[in-house]
Coordinates of C-alpha atoms in Angstrom, one line a residue:
M1 CA 80.8 121.6 103.6
P2 CA 78.1 121.3 101.0
E3 CA 75.1 119.3 102.0
Y4 CA 74.6 116.0 100.1
H5 CA 71.5 115.4 98.2
S6 CA 70.5 112.2 96.5
P7 CA 71.0 112.3 92.7
N8 CA 67.4 111.1 92.4
Q9 CA 66.1 114.2 94.1
E10 CA 68.1 116.8 92.1
P11 CA 66.0 119.4 90.3
G12 CA 65.1 118.5 86.7
S13 CA 65.6 114.7 87.3
E14 CA 62.0 113.9 86.2
Q15 CA 62.4 115.9 82.9
R16 CA 65.7 114.1 82.2
M17 CA 64.0 110.7 82.8
L18 CA 61.2 111.6 80.4
L19 CA 63.6 112.7 77.8
I20 CA 65.4 109.3 78.1
F21 CA 62.2 107.4 77.5
V22 CA 61.4 109.6 74.4
L23 CA 64.8 108.9 73.0
V24 CA 64.5 105.2 73.6
F25 CA 61.1 105.1 71.9
L26 CA 62.5 107.0 68.8
V27 CA 65.4 104.6 68.6
I28 CA 63.0 101.6 68.6
L29 CA 60.8 103.2 65.9
L30 CA 63.8 103.9 63.6
F31 CA 65.4 100.5 64.0
E32 CA 62.2 98.4 63.7
P33 CA 62.4 98.2 59.8
L34 CA 66.0 97.0 60.0
L35 CA 65.1 94.4 62.7
K36 CA 62.3 93.0 60.4
K37 CA 64.6 92.9 57.4
Y38 CA 67.5 91.1 59.1
M39 CA 65.6 89.0 61.7
P40 CA 65.7 85.3 60.6
Q41 CA 62.3 83.7 59.9
Q42 CA 61.8 80.6 62.1
P43 CA 58.9 78.1 62.0
A44 CA 55.9 79.3 64.0
A45 CA 55.5 76.3 66.4
P46 CA 59.1 75.9 67.5
A47 CA 59.4 79.7 67.9
E48 CA 56.5 79.8 70.3
K49 CA 58.0 76.9 72.3
T50 CA 61.4 78.7 72.5
Q51 CA 59.7 81.9 73.5
A52 CA 58.0 80.2 76.3
Q53 CA 61.2 78.6 77.5
A54 CA 63.6 81.5 77.4
P55 CA 63.5 85.3 76.8
A56 CA 63.6 86.5 73.2
Q57 CA 67.1 87.3 71.9
T58 CA 68.1 90.1 69.7
P59 CA 69.9 89.2 66.4
A60 CA 73.3 90.1 68.1
Q61 CA 72.5 87.6 70.9
T62 CA 71.3 84.7 68.7
P63 CA 73.9 81.9 68.7
P64 CA 75.5 81.4 65.2
Q65 CA 74.5 77.7 65.0
T66 CA 70.8 78.6 65.5
V67 CA 71.0 81.1 62.7
A68 CA 72.5 78.6 60.3
Q69 CA 69.8 76.0 61.0
A70 CA 67.1 78.6 60.3
K71 CA 68.6 79.3 56.9
N72 CA 68.6 75.7 55.6
P73 CA 65.2 74.7 54.1
P74 CA 63.8 71.3 55.1
E75 CA 63.7 68.5 52.5
H76 CA 60.3 67.1 53.6
P77 CA 57.4 68.3 55.7
V78 CA 57.7 65.3 58.0
S79 CA 61.5 65.7 58.3
K80 CA 60.9 69.4 58.9
G81 CA 58.8 68.7 61.9
K82 CA 61.2 66.2 63.4
A83 CA 64.2 68.5 62.7
S84 CA 62.4 71.4 64.4
A85 CA 61.5 69.3 67.4
A86 CA 65.1 68.0 67.7
A87 CA 66.4 71.6 67.4
A88 CA 64.0 72.8 70.1
K89 CA 65.1 69.9 72.4
S90 CA 68.7 70.6 71.8
A91 CA 68.2 74.3 72.5
K92 CA 66.5 73.5 75.7
E93 CA 69.2 71.1 76.9
K94 CA 72.1 73.3 75.7
E95 CA 70.9 76.8 76.1
P96 CA 73.9 79.1 75.3
Q97 CA 74.9 82.0 77.5
P98 CA 74.4 85.5 76.1
V99 CA 77.5 87.0 74.5
A100 CA 77.2 89.9 77.0
N101 CA 77.7 87.7 80.0
K102 CA 81.4 87.9 81.1
K103 CA 82.5 86.3 84.4
A104 CA 85.6 84.6 85.7
T105 CA 85.3 81.1 87.2
S106 CA 88.1 81.5 89.8
E107 CA 90.0 84.2 91.6
S108 CA 93.4 85.2 90.2
E109 CA 96.1 87.8 90.9
T110 CA 98.2 90.0 88.7
V111 CA 101.3 91.8 89.8
V112 CA 102.3 95.2 88.2
Q113 CA 105.7 96.6 89.0
N114 CA 108.0 99.5 88.1
D115 CA 110.8 101.2 89.9
Y116 CA 108.5 102.9 92.4
Y117 CA 105.7 100.4 93.3
Q118 CA 104.6 96.8 93.2
I119 CA 100.8 96.5 93.0
T120 CA 99.0 93.2 93.4
F121 CA 95.6 93.2 91.7
T122 CA 92.9 90.6 92.3
N123 CA 90.1 89.9 89.8
R124 CA 87.7 89.6 92.8
G125 CA 86.3 93.2 92.7
A126 CA 89.1 94.3 90.3
V127 CA 90.9 96.0 93.2
A128 CA 94.5 96.4 94.6
K129 CA 95.2 94.0 97.5
S130 CA 98.7 95.3 98.0
W131 CA 100.5 98.5 97.0
K132 CA 104.1 98.3 98.1
L133 CA 106.5 101.2 97.6
I134 CA 109.7 99.6 96.4
E135 CA 111.8 102.7 95.5
K136 CA 115.3 102.2 96.9
R137 CA 117.9 104.5 98.5
N138 CA 121.4 103.1 99.1
G139 CA 120.2 99.6 98.3
K140 CA 117.4 99.7 101.0
P141 CA 113.7 100.6 100.8
K142 CA 113.3 104.3 100.7
Y143 CA 109.9 104.1 102.4
D144 CA 109.9 101.2 104.8
D145 CA 107.6 99.9 107.5
E146 CA 108.5 99.2 111.1
K147 CA 110.3 96.0 110.2
G148 CA 112.4 97.6 107.4
N149 CA 110.4 96.0 104.6
P150 CA 108.9 98.1 101.7
L151 CA 105.9 99.9 103.0
D152 CA 102.5 98.6 101.9
L153 CA 100.1 101.6 101.4
V154 CA 97.1 99.3 101.8
N155 CA 95.8 99.3 105.3
A156 CA 95.0 95.6 105.4
E157 CA 92.6 95.6 108.4
A158 CA 90.7 98.7 107.3
A159 CA 90.6 97.7 103.6
A160 CA 89.2 94.2 104.4
K161 CA 86.3 96.0 106.2
Y162 CA 85.6 99.0 104.1
G163 CA 87.1 98.4 100.7
Y164 CA 90.4 98.0 98.9
P165 CA 92.1 100.7 96.7
L166 CA 90.5 101.3 93.3
S167 CA 87.2 99.7 94.3
L168 CA 84.0 101.4 93.0
W169 CA 81.8 103.5 95.2
T170 CA 78.1 103.9 94.4
Y171 CA 75.1 105.3 96.2
D172 CA 73.4 101.9 96.0
A173 CA 75.1 99.9 98.8
A174 CA 73.9 96.5 97.4
L175 CA 75.3 97.4 93.9
R176 CA 78.5 98.7 95.5
D177 CA 79.0 95.3 97.3
K178 CA 78.4 93.4 94.1
L179 CA 80.8 95.5 92.0
N180 CA 83.6 95.0 94.5
S181 CA 83.1 91.2 95.1
V182 CA 82.3 89.6 91.7
L183 CA 85.0 87.8 89.7
Y184 CA 86.1 89.9 86.7
V185 CA 87.7 88.7 83.5
V186 CA 91.1 90.2 83.3
T187 CA 93.2 91.0 80.2
A188 CA 96.8 92.2 80.4
Q189 CA 98.9 93.9 77.9
Q190 CA 102.7 93.8 78.2
S191 CA 105.7 95.7 76.8
G192 CA 109.3 94.8 77.5
G193 CA 108.2 92.1 80.0
Q194 CA 106.2 94.5 82.1
V195 CA 102.4 94.9 82.3
T196 CA 101.4 98.3 80.8
E197 CA 97.6 97.9 80.9
L198 CA 95.1 95.8 82.8
T199 CA 91.4 95.5 81.7
F200 CA 88.8 94.0 84.1
E201 CA 85.3 93.2 82.7
Y202 CA 82.2 91.8 84.2
S203 CA 78.7 91.5 82.9
D204 CA 75.5 89.6 83.7
A205 CA 71.8 90.1 82.9
D206 CA 71.7 93.3 85.0
V207 CA 75.1 94.8 85.3
S208 CA 78.0 95.5 83.0
V209 CA 81.3 96.8 84.4
R210 CA 84.6 97.8 82.8
K211 CA 87.8 99.0 84.5
V212 CA 91.0 99.8 82.7
F213 CA 94.3 100.6 84.5
R214 CA 97.3 101.9 82.5
F215 CA 100.7 102.2 84.0
D216 CA 103.9 104.1 83.2
K217 CA 107.3 104.6 84.9
T218 CA 106.1 107.0 87.6
Y219 CA 103.9 107.0 90.7
V220 CA 100.9 107.9 88.5
M221 CA 98.5 105.5 86.8
Q222 CA 95.5 106.1 84.6
V223 CA 92.1 104.7 85.5
E224 CA 89.0 104.4 83.4
S225 CA 85.7 103.0 84.8
S226 CA 82.2 102.6 83.5
V227 CA 79.1 100.8 85.0
M228 CA 75.8 100.0 83.4
S229 CA 72.9 98.7 85.4
K230 CA 69.8 97.5 83.6
G231 CA 70.7 99.6 80.6
A232 CA 71.3 102.8 82.5
T233 CA 74.7 104.5 83.3
V234 CA 75.5 104.4 87.0
A235 CA 77.6 106.9 88.8
A236 CA 80.4 104.7 90.1
Y237 CA 83.5 106.4 91.5
P238 CA 87.0 104.9 91.8
A239 CA 88.0 105.1 95.5
W240 CA 90.7 104.8 98.1
P241 CA 88.3 103.9 100.9
A242 CA 90.3 103.2 104.0
G243 CA 93.5 105.1 105.0
F244 CA 97.1 104.0 104.6
G245 CA 99.3 101.2 105.8
D246 CA 101.7 103.4 107.8
Q247 CA 98.9 104.3 110.3
Y248 CA 99.7 102.2 113.4
N249 CA 98.0 104.1 116.3
N250 CA 95.7 106.9 117.2
V251 CA 98.3 109.6 116.3
G252 CA 98.7 108.1 112.8
Y253 CA 95.0 108.0 112.1
H254 CA 94.5 111.5 113.6
A255 CA 96.8 112.9 110.9
G256 CA 94.3 111.8 108.2
Q257 CA 92.6 114.5 106.1
I258 CA 90.8 115.1 102.9
I259 CA 92.7 117.4 100.5
Y260 CA 91.7 119.0 97.2
Q261 CA 92.4 121.8 94.8
N262 CA 89.1 123.5 94.0
N263 CA 89.2 126.3 91.4
N264 CA 92.9 126.5 92.0
N265 CA 92.5 127.0 95.7
I266 CA 94.1 124.3 97.8
D267 CA 92.2 123.3 100.9
Q268 CA 92.0 120.5 103.4
I269 CA 89.4 119.0 105.7
A270 CA 90.7 117.7 109.0
L271 CA 89.6 114.4 110.4
K272 CA 87.1 115.8 113.0
K273 CA 85.3 117.8 110.3
V274 CA 85.0 115.0 107.7
S275 CA 81.4 113.7 107.2
G276 CA 81.2 110.1 106.0
G277 CA 79.3 109.7 102.7
N278 CA 79.1 113.4 102.0
T279 CA 79.2 114.5 98.4
L280 CA 81.2 117.6 97.2
H281 CA 80.3 118.9 93.7
G282 CA 82.5 121.4 91.9
T283 CA 85.6 122.1 89.9
Y284 CA 88.4 120.0 91.2
D285 CA 91.9 119.9 89.6
W286 CA 92.6 117.1 92.0
A287 CA 91.2 115.6 95.2
G288 CA 92.3 112.9 97.5
V289 CA 93.1 111.7 101.0
S290 CA 96.4 111.8 103.0
D291 CA 98.0 111.2 106.3
A292 CA 101.2 112.5 107.7
Y293 CA 103.6 111.3 105.0
F294 CA 101.5 109.6 102.2
A295 CA 98.7 110.5 100.0
T296 CA 96.4 109.5 97.2
A297 CA 95.2 112.1 94.7
F298 CA 92.7 111.6 91.8
L299 CA 93.3 113.9 88.9
P300 CA 90.1 114.0 86.7
K301 CA 90.3 114.4 83.0
D302 CA 87.3 116.8 83.2
P303 CA 87.9 118.9 86.3
Q304 CA 84.7 120.9 85.8
N305 CA 82.4 117.9 86.3
V306 CA 83.6 116.1 89.4
A307 CA 82.0 114.6 92.5
V308 CA 84.1 113.9 95.6
I309 CA 82.7 111.5 98.1
T310 CA 84.2 111.8 101.6
L311 CA 84.4 108.6 103.6
R312 CA 84.9 108.2 107.3
N313 CA 84.5 104.9 109.2
P314 CA 85.3 103.6 112.7
L315 CA 88.0 101.1 113.4
Q316 CA 89.5 99.4 116.4
V317 CA 93.3 99.3 116.5
P318 CA 95.8 98.1 119.1
K319 CA 97.0 100.9 121.5
D320 CA 100.4 99.3 121.4
P321 CA 101.7 96.9 118.7
Q322 CA 103.3 94.8 121.5
S323 CA 99.8 94.4 123.1
P324 CA 97.3 93.7 120.3
N325 CA 94.5 92.7 122.8
E326 CA 94.2 96.2 124.2
T327 CA 92.5 98.3 121.5
E328 CA 91.2 101.9 121.0
A329 CA 88.7 103.4 118.7
V330 CA 89.9 105.5 115.7
D331 CA 88.4 106.9 112.5
V332 CA 89.8 105.9 109.1
L333 CA 89.3 108.3 106.2
G334 CA 88.9 107.6 102.5
V335 CA 87.7 109.3 99.3
A336 CA 86.0 108.5 96.0
V337 CA 86.3 110.8 93.0
G338 CA 84.7 110.6 89.6
N339 CA 82.4 111.8 86.9
P340 CA 78.8 111.9 88.2
S341 CA 77.2 111.8 84.7
G342 CA 79.1 109.1 82.9
P343 CA 82.3 107.0 82.7
T344 CA 85.2 108.2 84.7
I345 CA 88.6 108.9 83.2
E346 CA 91.3 110.2 85.6
R347 CA 94.9 109.8 86.8
V348 CA 95.7 108.5 90.2
F349 CA 98.7 109.3 92.3
A350 CA 99.5 107.1 95.3
G351 CA 102.8 107.5 97.1
P352 CA 104.9 109.6 99.3
K353 CA 104.4 113.3 100.0
S354 CA 107.9 114.0 98.8
L355 CA 108.4 117.5 97.4
D356 CA 110.5 116.3 94.5
T357 CA 107.9 113.6 93.6
L358 CA 104.9 115.9 93.9
E359 CA 106.5 118.7 91.8
A360 CA 107.2 116.2 89.0
I361 CA 103.5 115.4 88.5
P362 CA 101.8 117.9 86.1
V363 CA 98.3 119.1 86.9
P364 CA 96.7 120.9 83.9
T365 CA 94.6 123.7 85.5
I366 CA 92.2 126.2 84.0
S367 CA 94.2 129.3 85.0
G368 CA 97.6 127.7 84.8
D369 CA 98.3 128.2 88.5
S370 CA 99.8 125.4 90.7
P371 CA 100.8 123.3 87.7
D372 CA 101.8 120.3 89.9
L373 CA 100.8 118.4 93.0
R374 CA 102.9 120.4 95.5
G375 CA 99.8 121.5 97.2
V376 CA 99.4 118.0 98.7
L377 CA 102.3 118.9 101.0
N378 CA 100.6 121.8 102.8
F379 CA 102.9 123.7 105.1
G380 CA 100.1 126.0 106.3
F381 CA 100.1 129.7 106.9
W382 CA 103.9 130.0 106.7
G383 CA 104.0 127.7 103.7
S384 CA 106.4 129.7 101.5
F385 CA 108.8 130.2 104.4
A386 CA 108.7 126.6 105.5
R387 CA 109.2 125.3 102.0
A388 CA 112.2 127.6 101.6
L389 CA 113.7 126.2 104.9
F390 CA 113.2 122.7 103.7
I391 CA 114.8 123.3 100.3
W392 CA 117.8 124.8 102.1
L393 CA 117.9 121.9 104.5
R394 CA 117.7 119.4 101.7
W395 CA 120.5 121.2 99.8
T396 CA 122.7 120.9 103.0
Y397 CA 121.9 117.2 103.2
Q398 CA 122.7 116.6 99.6
H399 CA 125.9 118.7 99.3
W400 CA 127.4 119.0 102.7
V401 CA 126.6 116.1 105.0
P402 CA 124.5 113.1 104.1
N403 CA 122.7 112.9 107.5
W404 CA 119.5 114.8 108.2
G405 CA 120.4 115.3 111.9
W406 CA 123.7 117.0 111.2
A407 CA 122.1 119.0 108.4
I408 CA 119.7 120.4 111.0
V409 CA 122.7 121.2 113.3
I410 CA 124.5 123.1 110.4
Q411 CA 121.3 125.0 109.4
T412 CA 120.6 126.0 113.0
F413 CA 124.2 127.2 113.4
I414 CA 123.8 129.4 110.3
I415 CA 120.5 130.8 111.6
A416 CA 122.0 131.6 115.0
V417 CA 124.9 133.4 113.3
V418 CA 122.6 135.4 111.1
L419 CA 120.4 136.4 114.1
F420 CA 123.5 137.3 116.3
P421 CA 123.4 141.0 115.2
L422 CA 119.7 141.1 116.3
R423 CA 120.6 139.7 119.7
F424 CA 123.4 142.2 120.1
S425 CA 121.0 145.0 119.0
Q426 CA 118.5 143.8 121.6
M427 CA 121.0 144.2 124.4
K428 CA 122.0 147.6 123.2
S429 CA 118.4 148.7 123.1
A430 CA 117.8 147.3 126.6
L431 CA 120.8 149.2 127.9
K432 CA 119.7 152.5 126.4
M433 CA 116.1 152.0 127.7
Q434 CA 117.5 151.4 131.2
K435 CA 119.6 154.6 130.9
V436 CA 116.6 156.8 130.0
A437 CA 114.3 155.0 132.4
P438 CA 114.6 157.7 135.2
Q439 CA 113.8 160.5 132.7
I440 CA 110.8 158.6 131.3
K441 CA 109.5 157.9 134.9
A442 CA 109.8 161.6 135.8
I443 CA 107.7 162.6 132.8
Q444 CA 105.1 160.0 133.6
E445 CA 104.9 161.2 137.2
K446 CA 104.4 164.8 135.8
Y447 CA 101.4 163.8 133.8
K448 CA 100.0 161.1 136.1
K449 CA 97.1 163.2 137.4
Y450 CA 95.6 163.5 133.9
S451 CA 93.3 160.9 132.5
M452 CA 94.1 158.9 129.3
R453 CA 91.5 161.0 127.4
D454 CA 93.0 164.3 128.4
P455 CA 94.7 166.1 125.5
R456 CA 97.7 166.8 127.7
K457 CA 98.6 163.2 127.6
Q458 CA 99.6 163.8 124.0
E459 CA 102.2 166.3 125.4
M460 CA 103.6 163.5 127.6
N461 CA 104.0 161.2 124.6
A462 CA 105.7 164.0 122.6
E463 CA 108.2 164.5 125.4
I464 CA 109.0 160.8 125.7
G465 CA 109.4 160.6 122.0
E466 CA 111.8 163.5 122.1
I467 CA 114.0 161.7 124.6
Y468 CA 113.9 158.5 122.5
K469 CA 115.0 160.5 119.5
R470 CA 117.8 162.4 121.4
E471 CA 119.2 159.3 123.0
G472 CA 118.8 157.1 119.9
V473 CA 116.4 154.6 121.6
N474 CA 114.1 152.3 119.6
P475 CA 111.3 151.2 121.9
V476 CA 110.7 148.0 119.9
G477 CA 114.3 147.4 119.3
G478 CA 114.5 145.0 122.3
C479 CA 111.4 143.1 121.3
L480 CA 112.1 142.4 117.6
P481 CA 115.2 140.2 118.2
M482 CA 113.1 138.1 120.6
I483 CA 110.2 137.8 118.2
I484 CA 112.1 136.6 115.2
P485 CA 113.5 133.4 116.7
I486 CA 110.0 132.6 118.0
I487 CA 108.5 133.2 114.6
L488 CA 111.0 130.8 113.1
I489 CA 109.8 128.0 115.4
W490 CA 106.4 127.6 113.7
P491 CA 107.5 127.2 110.0
Y492 CA 110.4 125.0 111.2
Y493 CA 108.0 122.9 113.2
R494 CA 105.7 122.6 110.2
M495 CA 108.6 121.7 108.0
L496 CA 110.1 119.1 110.2
D497 CA 106.7 117.7 111.1
L498 CA 105.6 117.2 107.4
V499 CA 108.6 116.3 105.3
I500 CA 108.8 112.6 104.6
D501 CA 112.6 112.8 104.3
L502 CA 112.9 112.8 108.1
R503 CA 110.8 109.7 108.5
H504 CA 113.0 107.0 109.9
A505 CA 116.0 109.3 109.5
H506 CA 118.8 108.4 112.1
W507 CA 121.0 110.7 114.1
L508 CA 123.2 109.4 117.0
W509 CA 120.8 107.7 119.4
I510 CA 117.7 108.9 117.5
H511 CA 116.2 106.3 115.1
D512 CA 113.5 108.5 113.7
L513 CA 113.8 112.3 113.6
S514 CA 110.1 112.6 112.8
S515 CA 109.1 111.0 116.1
R516 CA 109.8 111.9 119.7
D517 CA 113.1 111.2 121.3
P518 CA 112.8 107.6 122.7
Y519 CA 114.8 108.5 125.8
F520 CA 113.6 112.2 126.1
L521 CA 117.2 113.4 126.3
L522 CA 116.7 116.2 123.8
P523 CA 113.7 117.8 125.8
I524 CA 115.8 117.5 129.0
F525 CA 118.8 119.2 127.2
L526 CA 116.4 121.9 126.0
V527 CA 115.2 122.7 129.5
L528 CA 118.7 122.8 130.9
S529 CA 120.1 124.9 128.1
Q530 CA 117.2 127.3 128.4
L531 CA 117.8 127.6 132.2
V532 CA 121.5 128.5 131.6
T533 CA 120.8 130.9 128.8
Q534 CA 118.1 132.8 130.9
R535 CA 120.6 133.2 133.8
M536 CA 123.3 134.5 131.5
V537 CA 121.2 137.3 130.0
P538 CA 121.3 140.5 132.2
Q539 CA 117.7 141.6 132.7
V540 CA 118.4 145.3 133.4
G541 CA 114.8 146.4 133.2
M542 CA 113.2 143.6 135.2
D543 CA 112.5 143.2 138.9
P544 CA 114.7 140.5 140.4
A545 CA 111.7 138.6 141.7
Q546 CA 110.1 138.6 138.3
Q547 CA 113.5 137.7 136.7
K548 CA 113.8 134.7 139.0
M549 CA 110.3 133.5 138.2
M550 CA 110.9 133.9 134.4
N551 CA 114.2 132.1 134.6
W552 CA 112.4 129.0 135.8
M553 CA 109.0 129.3 134.3
M554 CA 110.1 129.9 130.7
P555 CA 112.4 126.8 130.4
L556 CA 109.9 124.5 132.2
M557 CA 107.1 125.7 129.9
M558 CA 109.2 125.1 126.8
G559 CA 110.1 121.7 128.1
F560 CA 106.4 120.9 128.6
F561 CA 105.5 122.0 125.0
F562 CA 108.4 120.2 123.4
F563 CA 108.2 117.0 125.4
N564 CA 106.3 114.9 122.8
L565 CA 107.3 116.8 119.7
A566 CA 109.5 115.5 116.9
A567 CA 113.1 114.9 117.8
G568 CA 114.2 116.9 114.8
L569 CA 112.4 120.0 116.2
N570 CA 113.9 119.4 119.6
L571 CA 117.3 119.1 118.0
Y572 CA 116.9 122.4 116.3
Y573 CA 115.9 124.2 119.5
V574 CA 118.6 122.6 121.7
V575 CA 121.3 123.5 119.1
Y576 CA 120.0 127.1 118.9
N577 CA 120.1 127.4 122.7
L578 CA 123.7 126.1 122.8
F579 CA 124.9 128.6 120.2
S580 CA 122.9 131.3 122.0
M581 CA 124.8 130.4 125.2
V582 CA 128.2 130.8 123.3
Q583 CA 127.0 134.1 121.8
Q584 CA 125.8 135.4 125.2
S585 CA 129.1 134.5 126.8
V586 CA 130.9 136.6 124.1
I587 CA 128.5 139.5 124.6
N588 CA 129.0 139.4 128.4
R589 CA 132.7 140.0 127.9
T590 CA 132.2 143.2 125.9
S591 CA 132.0 146.6 127.4
L592 CA 128.3 146.6 126.7
G593 CA 127.8 143.4 128.5
R594 CA 129.8 144.5 131.5
E595 CA 127.8 147.7 131.7
M596 CA 124.5 145.8 131.5
R597 CA 125.6 143.4 134.3
E598 CA 126.7 146.3 136.5
M599 CA 123.4 148.0 135.9
A600 CA 121.4 144.9 136.7
Q601 CA 123.4 144.3 139.9
K602 CA 122.8 147.9 140.9
R603 CA 119.1 147.5 140.4
A604 CA 119.1 144.3 142.4
R605 CA 120.9 146.0 145.3
K606 CA 118.5 148.9 145.2
Q607 CA 115.5 146.5 145.3
A608 CA 117.1 144.6 148.2
G609 CA 117.6 147.8 150.1
K610 CA 114.0 148.8 149.7
G611 CA 113.0 145.4 151.0
K612 CA 115.1 145.9 154.2
V613 CA 113.6 149.3 154.8
K614 CA 110.1 147.9 154.5
T615 CA 110.9 145.2 156.9

């Protein structure tokens, strides 16, 4: 990760500061004649008194009533003096605020809503206090919380401590606190009864801030922000500082990560590798933060001039929602993204990591690659395969059976049927290997006295290869059918673990296919089905003692691995084992199966006889 350097220490900063001073001096010289021409002429004595009482004002800041008084000539010298004294006294008692000052006197809230979200903005800090996902499915919230209400993406506890969504992040902590706590003046624009634009403004003698939010009918909104401090532009980045509202425990927070697309390469930074307050400079088509099922992505208007601030902070959360007094330490992630050299203009997505939703959000890139936000849903090394599996599973859900659990059952059945020829081929290869085993062993005994480096070992390999060719034996034919189902597990695991569609999806006694089985019935079924399947398969080339060990070790090991995994993945593997049992039962009734069992029994009797002789 690139090392962060303070902007004040960047090479060339002194030269840029000198250039700014020169430009300011030139502007003053050029505008001085105009200032003299249009500056109102006031009496000398009162002007000195006003100057002593308050800072001098520019013509744009001079109150209109003061200008009018200066233009009216006095009727008499004595009256002139009295009028000037009265004007000075009035100015002292009722000194007007500069036009640039803009502050609200009380806190207020504004609610923005469309078909997808309901955001509650507060003018204290111009931030989002609540960000509820209100999209519905079958009349119910599509993305609900543990109580069945629309999920609020704002992590209330973390946001209260580290900042609410759309707050501004600056390198100056004191300025950052001020920007996110003052009362802004808010202006709303509406169309058709809905808010389409919110403008928040604040200014005082030192700081001037403007934030504009524009809304449409999607999950995306546009953000513009600019900050001036003592006449200079300040790098202030819109942020999502503190995780998401669906993170309830250590597992939920551990799924947090920083994600971005840099030069069209999609990458992610896991929680343990995130450094709080680190600055990443580069070309970013988008950058954001996500957890297991939700994400926020900032899409800069100028992707070639972007700074990404990674945020990581500690938080104490309950170990169990039912026992709030017992807490554990977690880390909450956030991100701030913006233009380091001026005002920031960018789009912001905050919502579910749904493939349909992400693919509908355009991302203009330099090369034209990855034209949408699909990279937010990162399936990993087997990404293309896992994505294809999900598209197939979603099609099954949409067109065959409107239940994700039964869709997994149907998909698993089809996978098992497709792999059946491989299983049959595996048994045929094992049988052929067992038939030629005595010949192979004789050849190996013949060349046993030669070392591995001896050229005559090549003759041994040639003779063995000739036997394989004559008998039609493929040495890897028995391994390939075993490898393919195992390879399928990983992309299926990634798919079922990441797709939000399985979140809170019901199936029989399972209330959430994305979480573990509450009664651990599926892991138990998995172990039992694996035990039965192992005992049904004739192991013609394996020692009986080794076969017995494998028959117990493999199922127990699989049960240990799958014990806490998602119920959807356990369902896939249990169903696959059940279909494998049926297939194995069919194979065992064929002539090939009977021959394999006889050979396995013969080998077992032979080994038993050797054992008796040794005894």
